[in-house]
Coordinates of C-alpha atoms in Angstrom, one line a residue:
M8 CA 0.8 -38.6 -136.7
Q9 CA 2.0 -36.0 -134.2
R10 CA 3.4 -33.9 -137.0
L11 CA 0.1 -34.0 -138.8
Y12 CA -1.8 -33.1 -135.6
D13 CA 0.6 -30.1 -135.0
F14 CA 0.2 -29.0 -138.6
I15 CA -3.6 -29.1 -138.3
R16 CA -3.5 -27.1 -135.1
S17 CA -1.2 -24.5 -136.6
H18 CA -3.2 -24.0 -139.8
P19 CA -6.9 -24.0 -138.8
T20 CA -8.0 -21.8 -141.8
G21 CA -6.3 -24.1 -144.3
V22 CA -8.1 -27.1 -142.8
D23 CA -11.4 -25.2 -142.9
V24 CA -10.8 -24.3 -146.6
F25 CA -10.1 -28.0 -147.4
W26 CA -13.4 -29.1 -145.9
A27 CA -15.2 -26.2 -147.6
V28 CA -13.9 -27.5 -151.0
V29 CA -15.0 -31.0 -150.1
L30 CA -18.4 -29.8 -149.2
L31 CA -18.7 -27.7 -152.4
G32 CA -17.5 -30.6 -154.5
F33 CA -20.1 -33.0 -153.1
S34 CA -22.8 -30.4 -153.4
G35 CA -21.9 -29.8 -157.0
L36 CA -22.1 -33.5 -157.7
W37 CA -25.5 -33.7 -156.1
I38 CA -26.7 -30.7 -158.1
G39 CA -25.3 -32.2 -161.4
S40 CA -27.1 -35.4 -160.7
M41 CA -30.5 -33.6 -160.4
P42 CA -31.0 -31.9 -163.8
A43 CA -34.7 -31.1 -163.0
L44 CA -33.8 -28.8 -160.0
E45 CA -35.4 -25.4 -160.2
P46 CA -33.9 -22.9 -159.8
A47 CA -30.5 -24.5 -160.5
A48 CA -28.6 -21.2 -160.2
G49 CA -30.1 -20.7 -156.7
Y50 CA -28.8 -24.1 -155.5
A51 CA -25.4 -23.4 -156.9
A52 CA -25.2 -20.0 -155.3
V53 CA -26.4 -21.4 -151.9
A54 CA -23.7 -24.2 -152.1
V55 CA -21.0 -21.7 -152.8
L56 CA -22.0 -19.4 -150.0
F57 CA -22.4 -22.3 -147.5
S58 CA -18.9 -23.4 -148.5
L59 CA -17.6 -19.9 -147.7
V60 CA -19.3 -20.2 -144.3
V61 CA -17.3 -23.4 -143.6
A62 CA -14.0 -21.8 -144.9
L63 CA -14.2 -18.7 -142.7
R64 CA -16.0 -20.2 -139.7
R65 CA -13.1 -19.7 -137.3
R66 CA -11.9 -16.3 -138.7
A67 CA -15.3 -14.6 -138.4
P68 CA -17.7 -16.9 -136.5
E69 CA -20.4 -14.3 -135.8
R70 CA -20.5 -13.0 -139.4
M71 CA -20.6 -16.5 -140.8
L72 CA -23.5 -17.3 -138.4
L73 CA -25.4 -14.3 -139.7
L74 CA -24.6 -15.4 -143.3
A75 CA -25.9 -18.9 -142.6
V76 CA -29.1 -17.5 -141.1
A77 CA -29.6 -15.3 -144.2
L78 CA -29.0 -18.2 -146.5
G79 CA -31.6 -20.2 -144.6
L80 CA -34.1 -17.5 -145.1
V81 CA -33.2 -17.2 -148.8
Q82 CA -33.8 -20.9 -149.2
L83 CA -37.3 -20.5 -147.7
A84 CA -38.0 -17.5 -150.0
L85 CA -36.7 -19.0 -153.2
D86 CA -38.0 -22.5 -152.6
V87 CA -34.5 -24.0 -152.5
E88 CA -35.0 -27.3 -150.7
P89 CA -32.4 -28.4 -148.1
F90 CA -29.6 -30.4 -149.6
M91 CA -26.0 -31.4 -148.8
A92 CA -24.7 -27.8 -148.5
D93 CA -27.0 -27.2 -145.5
F94 CA -24.6 -29.3 -143.5
A95 CA -22.7 -26.1 -143.0
M96 CA -25.4 -24.9 -140.6
L97 CA -24.4 -27.7 -138.2
V98 CA -20.7 -26.7 -138.5
V99 CA -21.3 -23.0 -137.9
I100 CA -23.6 -23.7 -134.9
F101 CA -20.9 -25.8 -133.3
T102 CA -18.2 -23.2 -134.1
V103 CA -20.2 -20.3 -132.6
A104 CA -21.1 -22.3 -129.4
A105 CA -17.4 -23.3 -129.0
H106 CA -16.1 -19.8 -129.6
D107 CA -15.5 -17.5 -126.6
G108 CA -17.4 -14.7 -128.2
P109 CA -20.5 -12.6 -127.4
R110 CA -23.3 -14.6 -125.9
W111 CA -25.9 -13.3 -128.3
A112 CA -24.2 -15.2 -131.1
S113 CA -24.4 -18.5 -129.1
R114 CA -28.1 -17.9 -128.3
L115 CA -28.9 -17.1 -131.9
A116 CA -27.1 -20.2 -133.1
L117 CA -29.2 -22.4 -130.6
V118 CA -32.5 -20.7 -131.5
G119 CA -31.8 -20.7 -135.2
G120 CA -30.9 -24.4 -135.2
L121 CA -34.0 -25.4 -133.2
C122 CA -36.2 -23.4 -135.6
A123 CA -34.6 -24.8 -138.8
A124 CA -36.4 -28.1 -138.7
P125 CA -40.0 -26.8 -138.0
L126 CA -39.6 -24.1 -140.7
S127 CA -38.4 -26.7 -143.1
Q128 CA -41.4 -28.9 -142.4
L129 CA -43.8 -26.0 -142.8
R130 CA -42.2 -25.0 -146.2
W131 CA -41.6 -28.5 -147.5
P132 CA -44.0 -30.9 -145.8
L133 CA -43.6 -34.7 -146.2
E134 CA -45.2 -36.1 -149.2
G135 CA -48.2 -38.4 -148.9
T136 CA -50.7 -38.8 -146.2
V137 CA -48.7 -38.5 -142.9
S138 CA -50.3 -38.0 -139.5
V139 CA -49.6 -35.0 -137.4
P140 CA -47.8 -37.0 -134.7
A141 CA -45.5 -38.5 -137.3
R142 CA -44.8 -35.0 -138.7
V143 CA -44.0 -33.8 -135.1
F144 CA -41.8 -36.8 -134.4
F145 CA -39.9 -36.3 -137.7
T146 CA -39.4 -32.6 -136.9
V147 CA -38.0 -33.4 -133.5
I148 CA -35.6 -35.9 -135.0
M149 CA -34.4 -33.4 -137.5
A150 CA -33.9 -30.8 -134.7
V151 CA -31.7 -33.2 -132.6
P152 CA -28.5 -32.8 -134.7
F153 CA -28.7 -29.0 -134.4
A154 CA -29.1 -29.2 -130.6
L155 CA -26.3 -31.7 -130.3
A156 CA -24.0 -29.5 -132.4
W157 CA -24.7 -26.6 -130.0
V158 CA -24.3 -28.7 -126.9
L159 CA -20.9 -30.1 -128.1
G160 CA -19.6 -26.7 -128.9
D161 CA -20.7 -25.1 -125.6
S162 CA -19.2 -28.0 -123.7
L163 CA -15.9 -27.5 -125.6
R164 CA -16.0 -23.8 -124.7
T165 CA -16.6 -24.5 -121.1
R166 CA -13.8 -27.0 -120.9
R167 CA -11.4 -24.6 -122.5
A168 CA -12.4 -21.9 -120.0
Y169 CA -11.9 -24.4 -117.2
F170 CA -8.4 -25.3 -118.3
A171 CA -7.5 -21.7 -118.9
Q172 CA -8.7 -21.0 -115.3
L173 CA -6.5 -23.8 -114.0
E174 CA -3.5 -22.5 -115.9
E175 CA -4.1 -19.0 -114.6
K176 CA -4.4 -20.3 -111.1
A177 CA -1.2 -22.3 -111.5
S178 CA 0.6 -19.3 -112.8
R179 CA -0.7 -17.1 -109.9
L180 CA 0.4 -19.7 -107.4
E181 CA 3.8 -19.8 -109.0
R182 CA 4.1 -16.1 -108.8
E183 CA 3.0 -16.2 -105.1
R184 CA 5.6 -18.9 -104.4
E185 CA 8.3 -16.7 -106.0
A186 CA 7.2 -13.7 -104.0
Q187 CA 7.2 -15.8 -100.8
A188 CA 10.6 -17.1 -101.6
K189 CA 11.9 -13.5 -102.1
V190 CA 10.3 -12.5 -98.8
A191 CA 12.0 -15.4 -97.1
V192 CA 15.3 -14.5 -98.6
A193 CA 15.0 -10.9 -97.5
A194 CA 14.1 -12.1 -93.9
E195 CA 17.0 -14.4 -93.8
R196 CA 19.3 -11.7 -95.0
A197 CA 18.0 -9.4 -92.3
R198 CA 18.5 -12.1 -89.7
I199 CA 22.1 -12.7 -90.8
A200 CA 22.8 -9.0 -90.9
R201 CA 21.6 -8.7 -87.3
E202 CA 23.8 -11.7 -86.3
L203 CA 26.8 -10.2 -88.0
H204 CA 26.2 -6.9 -86.4
D205 CA 26.0 -8.5 -82.9
V206 CA 29.1 -10.5 -83.5
V207 CA 31.2 -7.7 -85.0
A208 CA 30.0 -4.9 -82.7
H209 CA 30.5 -6.9 -79.5
N210 CA 33.8 -8.7 -80.2
V211 CA 35.5 -5.9 -82.0
S212 CA 34.6 -3.4 -79.3
V213 CA 36.1 -5.8 -76.7
M214 CA 39.3 -6.2 -78.8
V215 CA 39.6 -2.4 -79.2
V216 CA 39.2 -1.8 -75.5
Q217 CA 41.8 -4.5 -74.7
A218 CA 44.2 -3.2 -77.3
D219 CA 44.0 0.4 -75.9
G220 CA 44.6 -1.0 -72.4
A221 CA 47.5 -3.1 -73.5
A222 CA 49.1 -0.1 -75.3
Y223 CA 48.6 2.0 -72.1
V224 CA 50.3 -0.4 -69.7
M225 CA 52.8 -2.0 -72.1
D226 CA 55.8 -0.3 -70.4
T227 CA 54.6 -0.2 -66.8
S228 CA 52.9 -3.6 -66.5
P229 CA 53.9 -6.1 -69.2
E230 CA 52.0 -8.9 -67.5
T231 CA 48.7 -7.0 -67.7
A232 CA 49.4 -6.2 -71.3
K233 CA 50.1 -9.8 -72.0
Q234 CA 46.7 -10.8 -70.5
A235 CA 45.0 -8.1 -72.6
L236 CA 46.6 -9.5 -75.7
E237 CA 45.4 -13.0 -74.8
T238 CA 41.9 -11.7 -74.4
I239 CA 42.2 -10.1 -77.8
S240 CA 43.3 -13.4 -79.3
T241 CA 40.5 -15.3 -77.6
T242 CA 37.8 -12.8 -78.6
G243 CA 39.1 -12.7 -82.2
R244 CA 38.8 -16.5 -82.5
Q245 CA 35.3 -16.4 -81.1
A246 CA 34.3 -13.8 -83.6
L247 CA 35.9 -15.7 -86.5
A248 CA 34.1 -18.9 -85.4
E249 CA 30.7 -17.2 -85.3
M250 CA 31.3 -15.4 -88.6
R251 CA 32.3 -18.7 -90.2
R252 CA 29.1 -20.2 -89.0
L253 CA 27.0 -17.4 -90.4
L254 CA 28.8 -17.4 -93.7
G255 CA 28.4 -21.2 -93.9
I256 CA 24.6 -20.6 -93.9
L257 CA 25.0 -18.5 -97.0
R258 CA 26.9 -21.2 -98.9
T259 CA 24.6 -23.1 -101.3
G260 CA 25.9 -25.8 -103.6
E261 CA 29.5 -25.2 -102.5
H262 CA 31.8 -27.6 -100.6
R263 CA 31.5 -26.5 -96.9
E264 CA 34.5 -26.5 -94.7
A265 CA 35.1 -29.3 -92.4
G266 CA 34.0 -28.9 -88.8
E267 CA 30.9 -28.5 -86.8
Y268 CA 28.8 -25.4 -86.6
V269 CA 28.4 -24.2 -83.0
P270 CA 24.9 -24.0 -81.7
Q271 CA 23.2 -20.6 -81.3
P272 CA 23.8 -18.9 -78.0
D273 CA 21.0 -18.7 -75.4
V274 CA 20.3 -17.6 -71.8
E275 CA 22.8 -20.1 -70.4
Q276 CA 25.6 -18.4 -72.2
I277 CA 24.8 -15.0 -70.7
E278 CA 26.9 -15.7 -67.6
E279 CA 29.9 -16.5 -69.9
L280 CA 29.2 -13.3 -71.8
V281 CA 29.2 -11.3 -68.6
E282 CA 32.5 -12.9 -67.5
Q283 CA 34.0 -12.0 -70.9
V284 CA 32.9 -8.3 -70.5
R285 CA 34.3 -8.2 -67.0
G286 CA 37.5 -9.5 -68.4
A287 CA 37.5 -6.5 -70.8
G288 CA 37.4 -4.1 -67.8
L289 CA 33.7 -3.4 -67.5
T290 CA 32.1 -3.9 -64.1
V291 CA 28.9 -5.9 -64.5
D292 CA 26.5 -7.3 -61.9
L293 CA 24.4 -10.3 -62.9
T294 CA 21.2 -11.2 -61.1
V295 CA 18.8 -14.1 -61.9
E296 CA 15.4 -14.2 -60.2
G297 CA 12.9 -17.0 -60.5
T298 CA 13.4 -20.6 -61.5
P299 CA 15.7 -21.0 -64.5
R300 CA 14.2 -23.4 -67.1
E301 CA 14.6 -24.3 -70.7
L302 CA 13.4 -21.6 -73.1
P303 CA 12.3 -21.7 -76.7
T304 CA 15.3 -21.3 -79.1
G305 CA 14.1 -18.0 -80.4
V306 CA 13.5 -16.5 -77.0
G307 CA 16.9 -17.7 -75.6
L308 CA 18.8 -16.3 -78.6
T309 CA 16.9 -13.0 -78.4
A310 CA 17.7 -12.6 -74.7
Y311 CA 21.4 -13.3 -75.3
R312 CA 21.6 -10.8 -78.2
I313 CA 19.8 -8.1 -76.2
V314 CA 22.2 -8.4 -73.3
Q315 CA 25.2 -8.6 -75.7
E316 CA 24.1 -5.5 -77.6
A317 CA 23.3 -3.6 -74.4
L318 CA 26.7 -4.3 -72.8
T319 CA 28.4 -3.4 -76.1
N320 CA 26.6 0.0 -76.1
T321 CA 27.5 0.5 -72.5
R322 CA 31.2 0.0 -73.3
K323 CA 31.0 2.2 -76.4
H324 CA 29.0 5.1 -75.0
G325 CA 29.1 4.8 -71.2
G326 CA 32.4 6.7 -70.8
P327 CA 35.1 5.9 -68.2
D328 CA 34.5 4.1 -65.0
V329 CA 31.0 3.0 -66.1
G330 CA 29.3 0.1 -64.4
A331 CA 26.4 -2.0 -65.6
S332 CA 23.9 -4.5 -64.2
V333 CA 22.0 -7.3 -65.9
R334 CA 18.8 -8.7 -64.3
L335 CA 17.0 -11.8 -65.6
V336 CA 13.5 -12.6 -64.2
Y337 CA 11.7 -15.8 -64.9
F338 CA 8.0 -15.4 -64.8
D339 CA 5.4 -18.1 -65.3
D340 CA 4.7 -17.0 -68.9
G341 CA 7.7 -15.0 -69.8
L342 CA 11.2 -13.8 -69.3
G343 CA 12.1 -10.3 -68.2
L344 CA 15.4 -8.6 -69.0
L345 CA 16.7 -5.4 -67.5
V346 CA 20.2 -4.0 -68.5
E347 CA 21.2 -0.7 -66.9
D348 CA 24.4 1.3 -66.7
D349 CA 25.4 4.4 -64.8
G350 CA 27.4 6.0 -67.6
R351 CA 26.7 9.1 -69.6
G352 CA 24.4 7.2 -72.0
A353 CA 24.0 7.3 -75.7
P354 CA 23.2 10.5 -77.6
Q355 CA 19.5 11.1 -78.2
E356 CA 19.6 10.4 -82.0
M357 CA 21.1 7.0 -81.3
Y358 CA 17.8 5.5 -80.0
E359 CA 15.2 7.6 -81.7
D360 CA 14.1 6.6 -85.3
G361 CA 17.1 4.3 -85.7
G362 CA 19.7 7.0 -85.4
A363 CA 21.1 9.5 -87.9
D364 CA 23.7 8.7 -90.6
G365 CA 22.9 5.0 -90.4
R366 CA 23.6 4.8 -86.6
G367 CA 21.5 3.1 -84.0
H368 CA 21.1 -0.2 -85.9
G369 CA 21.8 -2.1 -82.7
L370 CA 18.6 -0.9 -81.1
I371 CA 16.7 -1.5 -84.4
G372 CA 17.9 -5.0 -84.4
M373 CA 16.8 -5.4 -80.7
R374 CA 13.3 -4.2 -81.6
E375 CA 13.1 -6.5 -84.6
R376 CA 14.2 -9.5 -82.5
V377 CA 11.8 -8.8 -79.7
G378 CA 9.0 -8.3 -82.2
M379 CA 9.7 -11.6 -83.9
V380 CA 9.0 -13.5 -80.6
G381 CA 6.0 -11.3 -79.7
G382 CA 7.7 -9.4 -76.9
T383 CA 8.0 -5.7 -75.9
L384 CA 11.1 -3.5 -75.6
D385 CA 11.7 -0.2 -73.9
A386 CA 15.1 1.6 -74.3
G387 CA 16.1 5.0 -73.2
P388 CA 18.1 7.1 -70.7
R389 CA 17.7 6.5 -67.0
P390 CA 16.6 9.2 -64.6
G391 CA 19.8 10.6 -63.0
G392 CA 22.0 9.4 -65.8
G393 CA 22.9 6.2 -67.6
F394 CA 20.9 4.1 -70.0
R395 CA 18.3 1.4 -69.5
I396 CA 17.0 -1.4 -71.7
S397 CA 14.0 -3.4 -70.6
A398 CA 12.4 -6.3 -72.4
L399 CA 9.7 -8.8 -71.8
L400 CA 9.8 -12.0 -73.9
P401 CA 6.8 -14.3 -73.8
L402 CA 7.5 -18.0 -73.6
K403 CA 4.6 -18.9 -76.0
P404 CA 4.5 -17.8 -79.6
A405 CA 2.4 -14.8 -80.3
H406 CA -0.9 -15.4 -82.2

């Protein structure tokens, strides 16, 4: 049964031709059983043309409608009374109403169908003595099939349009979901890139400074060189642990390595960060004002990364004998950060427009992080020398 249904749907013109042949056959039998019909040739021609209307109703619905209207007028002019072939009028009215074509054709089909019964009664009135109300009732009854054919066709057209709209909406939503997924992937990649930059830039710079110091005092102070190598080892393990955690986020569908992922750093780890930087030879003062309290995860991570990036830049660009200070201020509705150094500062192109030659990505990452939590950031040289980074992070999400 399903195969038959699929065949009918895939061969609509063939199905219409079949029903046209059936209609022509029954019309021919009716004409043959009425030898007194005049004009017989007119009935035969009308039957053939109405069969053509049924055969081509879906290939050219508007043209077949006009042909059916013309055949109806020919019947009135040549006195060809309605017979079985006129059933094609109902078929073409239904087809035009169901077809998503010009609206004039649908209106013409409705008006023509409603006028067919009155014109037929005026041309071929009922035989015998029939009252006017009876004639009117009969005319209304004969007009009902034409009205029903148009209503069914128009309902089918409306339903198809509704389902097409639903399909288009579903397709649009699917495209929007794909676009949102791509945006989410891009945002996640940017976040991971910032994390990797912070991890690599900070820890590797510490390792480079310690390695240079160890090489400088290797002969004169082996114990100091040993401590520097231990610091390099510890910093390297920390960098590997953080990079393993970040790369673990990227794994999908693969067997993850055993072990627990360490939590994201926050404000509480800033003191450990400062001690680590002090161990690398940089003088850092840490000041905390206000009452420390638990912060939102995003705010805490942003504060930690800002301090980490600022101290890394100080170590990279501050020059020899540079000192830095970190100040945390807890307000009622926000957290203030101030990181300053008294070194020679970064070149101008490092903090304007993201830097030249791909440099300055650390400050770009800072601004992106601060913007994600709805805060503000100010970075630039200090009066009298050095560099300053100031940030204000709100404790409530930005609207």
